[in-house]
């Protein structure tokens, strides 16, 4: 039996070596010629093609660590000055602000970036740039709700929808950023009243993700649901017939905040404070901001391009023609903690 | 006796576990080539003493020397693997993952003559047939022989046997005991045998040490100890005993059993007699007693009798009286033991 | 014999490995930084955690002991298969079971939509709720109770029950008055394991929208950006983990004698006739279906709708396999070092087990502390793949030490103290005796430990997420990514592949455990 253990151990070690080999990582090159180390919380099946395109254009190899935004932030913090992180990419402006606030990002001035990305979708000091946009809007039951019933954010909290709203938990960063934006626009008191209205309107305690809310509208659990735009667009164009069926009854409305347009959030990125391959990081960021990359991402995940000059590819283009609020997305992050407290106080779990 | 003839010399050894004194200033000598029995009740400290000699326990006072070399003093303990002791454990402690031959050869790791030594021992102990068997398939007696062979393989200066027969059935016991003695004598091995069984100890050992409460209370030959124990505890250890109250007056102890001279101060003492040393005479002779019970025990009968003042037990070969009979008892004064209270 | 020997040094090393993350958590807890989580929310989290632990404890106790009782004490069709098959749900990660049930019974899902068309049928269990989470976790964790109770039942001599019967007890009375009290230690140990796993879980509970103390930890960390506040919230969880570990250990004490008793006689199972036999069969099939077949089947049905990114999945599977084996072997080696000295330093051994009951998110906070030391002080450590993998394997060892320690310790109990003494008097040093006698005898148990840890590593999520090196994804990570992105069919594939990796190990393990005889609990090879 001694022998058997030995055999198993050898197999294990061999497997481990194989696994290491299959990491297929060219050792990240501190000299900086050929690599860029990407820490990203954005992960789609089209990523591989996107990075391959960048490598094809520049010859720079992309090393990736995926994770959720805050774990990546914690990791970069722990890695300290030795961090190999070059570029940090995540969805949600709040998460980018948290990285900035932890001094993990460095200012970058790039004419390519400032030209491509509108001022309200990037950090004024250039520590991060929006790359793609999503709107946080309303999916509604077209058999029960008229678009006019829901053309402002106030109406989400109005008694008209008492017990008829589906919404996900307060833990969702997208909700936090939305409430953060409302605090920016309305101040905490009015926003507090709004969150209480939302809680009063909930058809059920918050559960599931945005897609679950949309499907709940179709199932008659509620009449309206708060969702990110791309989830709906994805369902409307899904391979799954059941998903497509949902969107024949459930429609998308773009409510307006103070008549200035819908609340938008971004996915974006910034160059890490200690980036060992700073130049490559900027190149990758510029690439991600390029019309080609914005279009590729948009085609892959149904977000809208950040740049107004880049037309959304189909099928997202059908929804792209909405008015977006011009508020700077940089305001969301600093308001998130306050937003969480307001939501908690209102009983929004 | 010259120290050079001592294979194991234990001097003033104490071992304390927390607040319990397991060994209390014990002295012990094992002469070269002899077999020493260490007899004591369970908890008397005899196994602990054996383990200190093996180096499996450290000591808190005294010294232990093996073959003239000090191996244990407080603060110094030669590791067991360096002591040239072989030990046979109560449960034999055979390694379940090794064959008989591998068990026996375990201590010969790296030695060129390993196979030869193992073969010789297996043969001597008549376990050649089982050499490729695993221990759990062996009988108790065979397991014991493997354990002994394993301990002998390294040609130790001394063999320590911890209750070697306690896990064997009665019928097997005598046979295994004979085997063991024969092997030890043939190999001229010095050995210490720990046991709680007086018969085992007396048959096997040439010298005997009695332990009680962590102390070595008496040493000597089995016969000497059996006949002349110096304490109640020693007398009891060596076999069944009748005890009665006695009193010493001017060098003579007196009890219902008779009188015997005793070099003890005046005062109360005990007088002891073995059940085998009481005899029946005809009625109206000797000490009058009534038979309370008779039990047949094979080669003899256990007869319990009562006098007016004491209850006694007799081991009688042959015909026995019946319950209720009145009998007379005689006592050979030479067999009486006077034991301090 | 006293003092610092090689073995002890190794044991201290292993203990240091295991304890470092926990020290990291405690150290972080004393730092500055606050999170404005309302007291009312904290109370709610704590109550939810307690309620969940209670519900899971109760239902795993019932499911586990009833199934063990049926299989050991009765004979009915399929009994021999169920003896090992009932432990199979161990192979399924709790988060995957949660995905499946949440989707299956979603109010807008296929099933409910179809039911809604039939008048009067519009009802379904609410999976995204406390009872739902308790349901999912109970199905995932009842095998712990099943295995411990089953072992105790098999080891328990039939004599006690026969004595009770001869003293006038009916079979039911014998169960209640004699068998159950005898089983209590095993039951407590199994339930403690299940509750530890419950408190340590994050993936399933979070997916099911149940907010527990772990939610508080995550919220403090991510929303309020305060690792320190998160660590403070983690302290009660650590305390609970320690308490459970203590209960588990305490209950173990009473068990050893039971198995070692000499007068052991196998229990003669009572045949269950006709309807009752079918009922037992239905119960076992039902349990297996709910715990494994239904969730796995549903994920498979959903997964078949899409064509997965095969190269990525295969790569991830090879990572899972390699890390699983590497992590398992490293953990077992460390646990063995610890176990070899555990008798002499029981406290160290116990405290090293704490990581097992520590919630993943909390452990992640703690793991960052030693990782950070390494990253910041060893040049090139962060970007080296080798160092990255070592760190990850280290994390598994710290987190899963208890899972390895337990079987290895059990295996080492087969080595009697006199065997070690014998080896010593036969010329081996303490270390030599360990190598020549203790390890070979415990090797079967070490193999068991390797498999147990392997299964856990393949299912492991939080440590992998936060510590893995560049371009190394495991199946669990991919499943989690897809689930977070609300793409359940995509998450189905990696979940099923995890099952494909762990199932053979679980089958081998449970068959071995259930085939072994008393006194030979860890098998002989």
Tab-separated table of C-alpha atoms in Angstrom, chain A residues 1-2 4-5 8-13 15-28 30 36-39 43-45 48 62-68 70-85 97-98 168-171 173-174 176 204 206-212 214-221 230-231 234 239-240 242 246 300-301 336-341 344-345 348-349, chain C residues 36 38 41 44-45 103 106-110 113 116 126 128-129 207-209 211 215 219 221-225 227 302 305-306 309 312 314-315 318-319 321-323 325-327 329 332-333 364 368-369 371-373 375-378 380 382-385 389 393 414 435 439-444 446-447 450 462 464-473 477 480-482 484-490 508 523-525:
chain	number	residue	atom	x	y	z
A	1	UNK	CA	0.000	0.000	0.000
A	2	UNK	CA	3.035	2.141	0.404
A	4	UNK	CA	0.063	2.739	-4.101
A	5	UNK	CA	0.378	5.994	-2.233
A	8	UNK	CA	-0.934	8.436	-6.531
A	9	UNK	CA	1.461	11.100	-5.360
A	10	UNK	CA	3.455	10.878	-8.555
A	11	UNK	CA	0.324	11.144	-10.655
A	12	UNK	CA	-0.691	14.196	-8.651
A	13	UNK	CA	2.630	15.892	-9.146
A	15	UNK	CA	-0.902	16.482	-13.159
A	16	UNK	CA	0.194	19.603	-11.360
A	17	UNK	CA	3.079	20.062	-13.743
A	18	UNK	CA	0.758	19.597	-16.669
A	19	UNK	CA	-1.618	22.132	-15.186
A	20	UNK	CA	1.205	24.592	-14.781
A	21	UNK	CA	2.226	24.043	-18.334
A	22	UNK	CA	-1.290	24.678	-19.475
A	23	UNK	CA	-1.374	28.027	-17.775
A	24	UNK	CA	0.321	28.983	-21.030
A	25	UNK	CA	1.798	32.004	-19.412
A	26	UNK	CA	4.856	33.490	-20.894
A	27	UNK	CA	6.459	34.816	-17.728
A	28	UNK	CA	5.324	38.401	-17.411
A	30	UNK	CA	9.272	43.178	-16.212
A	36	UNK	CA	0.553	43.768	-20.442
A	37	UNK	CA	-1.052	42.429	-17.283
A	38	UNK	CA	-4.764	42.936	-17.195
A	39	UNK	CA	-6.850	42.681	-14.028
A	43	UNK	CA	-15.423	38.761	-18.681
A	44	UNK	CA	-17.161	37.710	-21.813
A	45	UNK	CA	-16.699	34.955	-24.315
A	48	UNK	CA	-10.242	36.107	-26.092
A	62	UNK	CA	-2.084	40.034	-22.716
A	63	UNK	CA	-2.001	38.234	-19.364
A	64	UNK	CA	-5.340	38.134	-17.604
A	65	UNK	CA	-6.613	37.713	-14.099
A	66	UNK	CA	-10.372	37.796	-13.890
A	67	UNK	CA	-12.258	38.352	-10.709
A	68	UNK	CA	-14.857	40.531	-9.187
A	70	UNK	CA	-13.430	44.383	-5.179
A	71	UNK	CA	-11.437	41.208	-4.879
A	72	UNK	CA	-9.151	42.513	-7.588
A	73	UNK	CA	-8.847	45.820	-5.744
A	74	UNK	CA	-7.985	43.944	-2.554
A	75	UNK	CA	-5.454	41.885	-4.413
A	76	UNK	CA	-3.717	44.825	-6.050
A	77	UNK	CA	-3.614	46.545	-2.655
A	78	UNK	CA	-2.013	43.476	-1.109
A	79	UNK	CA	0.488	43.172	-3.896
A	80	UNK	CA	1.569	46.696	-3.122
A	81	UNK	CA	4.458	48.215	-5.001
A	82	UNK	CA	5.326	44.801	-6.403
A	83	UNK	CA	2.002	44.516	-8.166
A	84	UNK	CA	2.301	43.368	-11.757
A	85	UNK	CA	-1.089	44.929	-12.535
A	97	UNK	CA	-13.745	55.171	-8.040
A	98	UNK	CA	-12.950	52.722	-5.238
A	168	UNK	CA	-32.741	43.316	-7.117
A	169	UNK	CA	-30.919	43.665	-3.839
A	170	UNK	CA	-29.216	46.763	-2.474
A	171	UNK	CA	-25.981	44.795	-2.703
A	173	UNK	CA	-23.477	47.982	-7.424
A	174	UNK	CA	-25.753	49.052	-10.246
A	176	UNK	CA	-25.886	51.695	-5.574
A	204	UNK	CA	-41.517	40.821	-3.455
A	206	UNK	CA	-35.351	41.667	-3.649
A	207	UNK	CA	-33.997	38.461	-5.141
A	208	UNK	CA	-32.090	37.285	-8.183
A	209	UNK	CA	-30.418	39.319	-10.872
A	210	UNK	CA	-31.720	41.769	-13.460
A	211	UNK	CA	-32.776	39.038	-15.862
A	212	UNK	CA	-34.819	37.463	-13.122
A	214	UNK	CA	-37.455	40.972	-16.370
A	215	UNK	CA	-38.741	37.428	-16.408
A	216	UNK	CA	-40.784	38.123	-13.283
A	217	UNK	CA	-42.539	40.940	-15.158
A	218	UNK	CA	-43.427	38.492	-17.894
A	219	UNK	CA	-44.659	36.009	-15.287
A	220	UNK	CA	-46.995	38.653	-13.878
A	221	UNK	CA	-45.249	38.961	-10.545
A	230	UNK	CA	-27.896	44.948	-21.942
A	231	UNK	CA	-29.690	42.204	-20.019
A	234	UNK	CA	-29.499	40.016	-24.662
A	239	UNK	CA	-30.902	31.772	-28.900
A	240	UNK	CA	-33.370	30.629	-26.289
A	242	UNK	CA	-38.267	31.345	-24.047
A	246	UNK	CA	-40.406	37.306	-22.660
A	300	UNK	CA	-20.417	40.736	-27.578
A	301	UNK	CA	-22.212	41.981	-24.500
A	336	UNK	CA	-22.230	54.760	-2.892
A	337	UNK	CA	-21.731	54.405	0.846
A	338	UNK	CA	-24.340	57.087	1.467
A	339	UNK	CA	-26.616	55.363	-1.016
A	340	UNK	CA	-26.224	52.069	0.807
A	341	UNK	CA	-27.112	53.693	4.102
A	344	UNK	CA	-30.741	50.174	4.309
A	345	UNK	CA	-32.708	52.764	6.268
A	348	UNK	CA	-34.156	47.886	0.781
A	349	UNK	CA	-32.293	44.679	1.449
C	36	UNK	CA	-21.743	52.192	8.273
C	38	UNK	CA	-26.932	49.703	10.349
C	41	UNK	CA	-29.061	44.994	9.478
C	44	UNK	CA	-30.777	40.610	10.862
C	45	UNK	CA	-27.674	39.066	9.256
C	103	UNK	CA	-33.724	28.301	-11.878
C	106	UNK	CA	-38.046	30.425	-10.580
C	107	UNK	CA	-41.395	32.101	-10.765
C	108	UNK	CA	-40.707	32.977	-14.386
C	109	UNK	CA	-38.980	29.706	-15.216
C	110	UNK	CA	-40.201	27.040	-17.621
C	113	UNK	CA	-44.757	29.076	-16.555
C	116	UNK	CA	-49.396	28.576	-14.496
C	126	UNK	CA	-39.611	29.889	-3.204
C	128	UNK	CA	-34.578	32.360	-3.111
C	129	UNK	CA	-35.463	32.500	0.546
C	207	UNK	CA	-27.053	33.266	-5.235
C	208	UNK	CA	-30.240	32.553	-3.321
C	209	UNK	CA	-30.460	36.164	-2.061
C	211	UNK	CA	-28.281	37.754	3.550
C	215	UNK	CA	-23.097	39.215	3.395
C	219	UNK	CA	-20.722	44.446	2.109
C	221	UNK	CA	-15.419	45.105	2.313
C	222	UNK	CA	-16.816	45.864	-1.111
C	223	UNK	CA	-19.325	48.665	-0.621
C	224	UNK	CA	-17.754	50.504	2.277
C	225	UNK	CA	-14.261	49.534	1.202
C	227	UNK	CA	-11.343	45.367	5.067
C	302	UNK	CA	-30.111	24.004	-19.502
C	305	UNK	CA	-29.118	24.709	-24.999
C	306	UNK	CA	-25.792	26.332	-25.577
C	309	UNK	CA	-16.338	27.457	-25.085
C	312	UNK	CA	-11.516	27.255	-22.183
C	314	UNK	CA	-10.928	21.930	-20.938
C	315	UNK	CA	-8.106	24.194	-19.869
C	318	UNK	CA	-6.997	20.588	-16.293
C	319	UNK	CA	-6.293	23.420	-13.856
C	321	UNK	CA	-7.519	18.623	-11.714
C	322	UNK	CA	-3.915	19.717	-11.280
C	323	UNK	CA	-4.630	22.152	-8.466
C	325	UNK	CA	-4.267	16.925	-6.768
C	326	UNK	CA	-1.445	19.322	-5.953
C	327	UNK	CA	-3.473	20.989	-3.220
C	329	UNK	CA	-1.156	16.180	-1.695
C	332	UNK	CA	-2.167	15.856	3.323
C	333	UNK	CA	1.585	16.090	3.758
C	364	UNK	CA	-9.940	35.372	1.620
C	368	UNK	CA	-4.319	38.187	1.646
C	369	UNK	CA	-2.178	38.887	4.713
C	371	UNK	CA	0.105	36.532	0.422
C	372	UNK	CA	0.825	40.214	0.771
C	373	UNK	CA	3.975	39.490	2.774
C	375	UNK	CA	4.182	39.490	-2.817
C	376	UNK	CA	5.763	42.582	-1.355
C	377	UNK	CA	8.964	41.041	-0.078
C	378	UNK	CA	9.959	38.422	-2.593
C	380	UNK	CA	9.153	38.475	-8.775
C	382	UNK	CA	3.651	38.203	-7.784
C	383	UNK	CA	4.140	37.538	-11.410
C	384	UNK	CA	5.743	34.102	-11.216
C	385	UNK	CA	3.350	31.373	-12.173
C	389	UNK	CA	0.404	28.198	-7.840
C	393	UNK	CA	-1.921	25.445	-2.911
C	414	UNK	CA	-4.306	2.140	14.137
C	435	UNK	CA	8.577	6.847	8.481
C	439	UNK	CA	3.163	6.371	7.880
C	440	UNK	CA	2.957	3.016	6.078
C	441	UNK	CA	0.208	1.852	8.402
C	442	UNK	CA	-1.702	5.093	7.901
C	443	UNK	CA	-1.095	5.186	4.154
C	444	UNK	CA	-4.612	4.032	3.326
C	446	UNK	CA	-3.680	9.294	3.756
C	447	UNK	CA	-5.056	8.253	0.411
C	450	UNK	CA	-6.029	13.096	-0.501
C	462	UNK	CA	-13.196	32.165	-2.775
C	464	UNK	CA	-9.056	30.483	-5.894
C	465	UNK	CA	-10.817	33.651	-7.010
C	466	UNK	CA	-8.616	35.972	-5.078
C	467	UNK	CA	-5.220	34.289	-5.258
C	468	UNK	CA	-4.927	32.575	-8.602
C	469	UNK	CA	-2.113	33.556	-10.926
C	470	UNK	CA	-2.458	34.970	-14.422
C	471	UNK	CA	-4.472	32.984	-16.920
C	472	UNK	CA	-5.351	30.230	-14.466
C	473	UNK	CA	-9.077	29.668	-14.237
C	477	UNK	CA	-14.235	30.193	-11.127
C	480	UNK	CA	-19.077	31.658	-10.767
C	481	UNK	CA	-18.258	34.172	-13.516
C	482	UNK	CA	-21.136	32.992	-15.643
C	484	UNK	CA	-22.643	36.418	-11.734
C	485	UNK	CA	-23.249	37.503	-15.277
C	486	UNK	CA	-26.662	35.830	-15.085
C	487	UNK	CA	-25.866	33.240	-17.711
C	488	UNK	CA	-27.043	30.078	-16.074
C	489	UNK	CA	-26.851	27.742	-19.072
C	490	UNK	CA	-23.206	28.694	-19.450
C	508	UNK	CA	-14.344	5.433	-4.677
C	523	UNK	CA	-9.242	0.152	5.071
C	524	UNK	CA	-6.239	-1.947	4.319
C	525	UNK	CA	-4.506	-1.956	0.991
